[in-house]
CSV table of C-alpha atoms in Angstrom, one decimal:
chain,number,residue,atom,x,y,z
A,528,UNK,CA,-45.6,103.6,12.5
A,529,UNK,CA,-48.8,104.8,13.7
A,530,UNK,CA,-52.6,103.4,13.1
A,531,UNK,CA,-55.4,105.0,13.4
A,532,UNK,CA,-58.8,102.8,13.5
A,533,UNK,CA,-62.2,105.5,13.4
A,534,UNK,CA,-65.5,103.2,13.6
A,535,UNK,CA,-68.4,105.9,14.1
A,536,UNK,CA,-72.5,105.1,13.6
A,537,UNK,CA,-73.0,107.8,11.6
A,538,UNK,CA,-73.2,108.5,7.7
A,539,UNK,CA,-70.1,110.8,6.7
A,540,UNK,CA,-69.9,112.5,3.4
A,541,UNK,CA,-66.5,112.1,1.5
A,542,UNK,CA,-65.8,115.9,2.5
A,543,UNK,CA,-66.4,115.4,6.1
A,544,UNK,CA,-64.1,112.0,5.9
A,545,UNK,CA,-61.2,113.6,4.4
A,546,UNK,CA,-61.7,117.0,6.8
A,547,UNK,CA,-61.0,113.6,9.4
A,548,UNK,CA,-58.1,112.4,7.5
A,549,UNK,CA,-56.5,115.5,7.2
A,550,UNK,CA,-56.9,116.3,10.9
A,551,UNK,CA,-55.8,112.7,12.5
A,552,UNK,CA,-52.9,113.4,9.9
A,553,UNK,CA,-52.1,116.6,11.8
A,554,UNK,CA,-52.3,115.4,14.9
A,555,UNK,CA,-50.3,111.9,15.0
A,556,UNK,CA,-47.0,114.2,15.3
A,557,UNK,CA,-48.6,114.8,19.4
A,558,UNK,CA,-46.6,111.5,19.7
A,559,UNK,CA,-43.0,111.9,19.9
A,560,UNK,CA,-41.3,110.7,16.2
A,561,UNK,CA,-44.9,110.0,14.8
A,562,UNK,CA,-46.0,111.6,11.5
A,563,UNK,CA,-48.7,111.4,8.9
A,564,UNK,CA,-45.8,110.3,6.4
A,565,UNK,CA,-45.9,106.7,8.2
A,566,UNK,CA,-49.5,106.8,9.4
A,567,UNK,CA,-52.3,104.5,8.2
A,568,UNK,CA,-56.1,104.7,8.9
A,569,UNK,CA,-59.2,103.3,8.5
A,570,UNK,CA,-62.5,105.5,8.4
A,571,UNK,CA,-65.9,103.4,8.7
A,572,UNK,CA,-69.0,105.1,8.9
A,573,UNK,CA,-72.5,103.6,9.5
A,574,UNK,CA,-71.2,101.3,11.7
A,575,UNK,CA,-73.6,99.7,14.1
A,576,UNK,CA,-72.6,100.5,17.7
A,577,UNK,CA,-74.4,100.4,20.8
A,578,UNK,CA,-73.4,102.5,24.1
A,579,UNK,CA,-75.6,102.0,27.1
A,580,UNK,CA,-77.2,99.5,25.7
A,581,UNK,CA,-79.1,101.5,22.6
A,582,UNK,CA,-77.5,102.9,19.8
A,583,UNK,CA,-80.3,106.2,19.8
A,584,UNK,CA,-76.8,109.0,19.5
A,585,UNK,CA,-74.6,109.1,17.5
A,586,UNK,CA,-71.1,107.3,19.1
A,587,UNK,CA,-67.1,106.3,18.4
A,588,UNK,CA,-64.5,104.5,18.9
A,589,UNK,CA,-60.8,105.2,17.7
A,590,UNK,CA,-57.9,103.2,17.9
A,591,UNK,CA,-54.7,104.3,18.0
A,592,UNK,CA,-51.9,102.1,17.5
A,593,UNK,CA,-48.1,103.1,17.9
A,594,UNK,CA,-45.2,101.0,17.4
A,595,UNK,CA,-42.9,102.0,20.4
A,596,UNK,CA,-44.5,103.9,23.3
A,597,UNK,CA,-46.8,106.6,24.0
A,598,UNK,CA,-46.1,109.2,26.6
A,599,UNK,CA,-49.3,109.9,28.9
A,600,UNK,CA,-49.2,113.7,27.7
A,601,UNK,CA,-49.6,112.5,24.8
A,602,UNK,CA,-52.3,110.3,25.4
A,603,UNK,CA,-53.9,113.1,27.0
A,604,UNK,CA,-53.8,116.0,24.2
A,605,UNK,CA,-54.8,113.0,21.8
A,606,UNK,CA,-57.6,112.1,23.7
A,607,UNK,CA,-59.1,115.8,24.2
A,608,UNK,CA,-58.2,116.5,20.4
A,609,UNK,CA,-59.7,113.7,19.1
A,610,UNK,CA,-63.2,113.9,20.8
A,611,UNK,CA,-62.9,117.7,20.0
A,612,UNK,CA,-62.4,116.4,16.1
A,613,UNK,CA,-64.9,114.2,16.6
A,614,UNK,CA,-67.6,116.2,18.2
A,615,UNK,CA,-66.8,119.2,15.9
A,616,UNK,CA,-67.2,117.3,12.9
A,617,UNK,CA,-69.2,114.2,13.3
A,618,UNK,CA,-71.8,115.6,15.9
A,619,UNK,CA,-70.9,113.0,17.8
A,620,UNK,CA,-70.8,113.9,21.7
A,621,UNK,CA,-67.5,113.7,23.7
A,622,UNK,CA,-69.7,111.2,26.0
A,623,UNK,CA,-70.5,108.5,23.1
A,624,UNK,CA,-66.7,108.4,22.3
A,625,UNK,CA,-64.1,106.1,23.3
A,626,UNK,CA,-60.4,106.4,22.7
A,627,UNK,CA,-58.4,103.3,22.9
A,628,UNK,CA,-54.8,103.1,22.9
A,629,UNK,CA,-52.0,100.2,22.3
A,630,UNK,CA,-48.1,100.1,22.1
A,631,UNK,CA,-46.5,97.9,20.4
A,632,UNK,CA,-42.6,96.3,19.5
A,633,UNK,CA,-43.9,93.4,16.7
A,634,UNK,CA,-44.7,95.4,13.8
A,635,UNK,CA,-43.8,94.4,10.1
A,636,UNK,CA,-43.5,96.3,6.9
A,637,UNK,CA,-42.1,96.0,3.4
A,638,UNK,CA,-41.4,92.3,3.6
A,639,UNK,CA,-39.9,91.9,7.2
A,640,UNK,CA,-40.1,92.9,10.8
A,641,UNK,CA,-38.8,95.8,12.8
C-alpha cells in the first residue's frame, strides 16, 4: 500500500502527467511486495515552492509513503529514478528536488485497519 505525493512548480500538460503516472507506476515494484495495483498518487502542478529562498527554477518534492518498510537499496534506486523521471520529464533539475520517505504500520482501507 504505497503513496506517492508529486508537488512540482511547474505547469504539466495531461500527457506529460500521465507519462509521470505511468512511470511512478512502474517503479513502486523497486520496493519489495509494492505494485502499481495498490498504489495511489497525487500529481499537483503549479504549485508555489520556494528552494533557497526564491522560487526562480523549476523544483519538487515527492513523497513516498509505504506501509511496512523500505529497504535502503530501495530508497536509493527510487531516489536516482525518481529525480531522473523528474528531470527527464519536468525539466526540473536533480538539485531543486527532494525525495522524502515514510514507513508506516497504521494504515486503513475498505472500512478497517491493517
Amino acid at each position: 500500500m504505497p503513496f506517492i505525493n508529486s508537488r512540482v512548480s511547474v505547469s504539466m500538460t495531461d500527457a506529460q502527467r500521465e507519462t509521470l503516472k505511468a512511470k511512478l507506476g512502474q517503479i513502486i515494484s523497486l520496493i519489495p511486495g509494492k505494485s502499481e495495483n495498490w498504489l495511489m498518487m497525487e500529481i499537483a502542478d503549479q504549485c508555489d515552492m520556494y528552494f533557497q529562498g526564491n522560487k526562480s527554477q523549476p523544483t519538487a518534492f515527492i513523497e513516498v509513503k509505504s506501509f511496512g518498510k523500505i529497504p535502503e537499496h530501495s530508497r536509493d534506486e527510487l531516489t536516482r529514478t525518481i529525480c531522473d523521471i523528474y528531470e527527464g520529464e519536468l525539466k526540473i533539475p536533480q538539485n531543486r528536488i527532494y525525495v522524502k520517505y515514510e514507513e508506516g504500520s497504521m494504515w486503513g482501507w475498505n472500512g478497517s485497519n491493517l
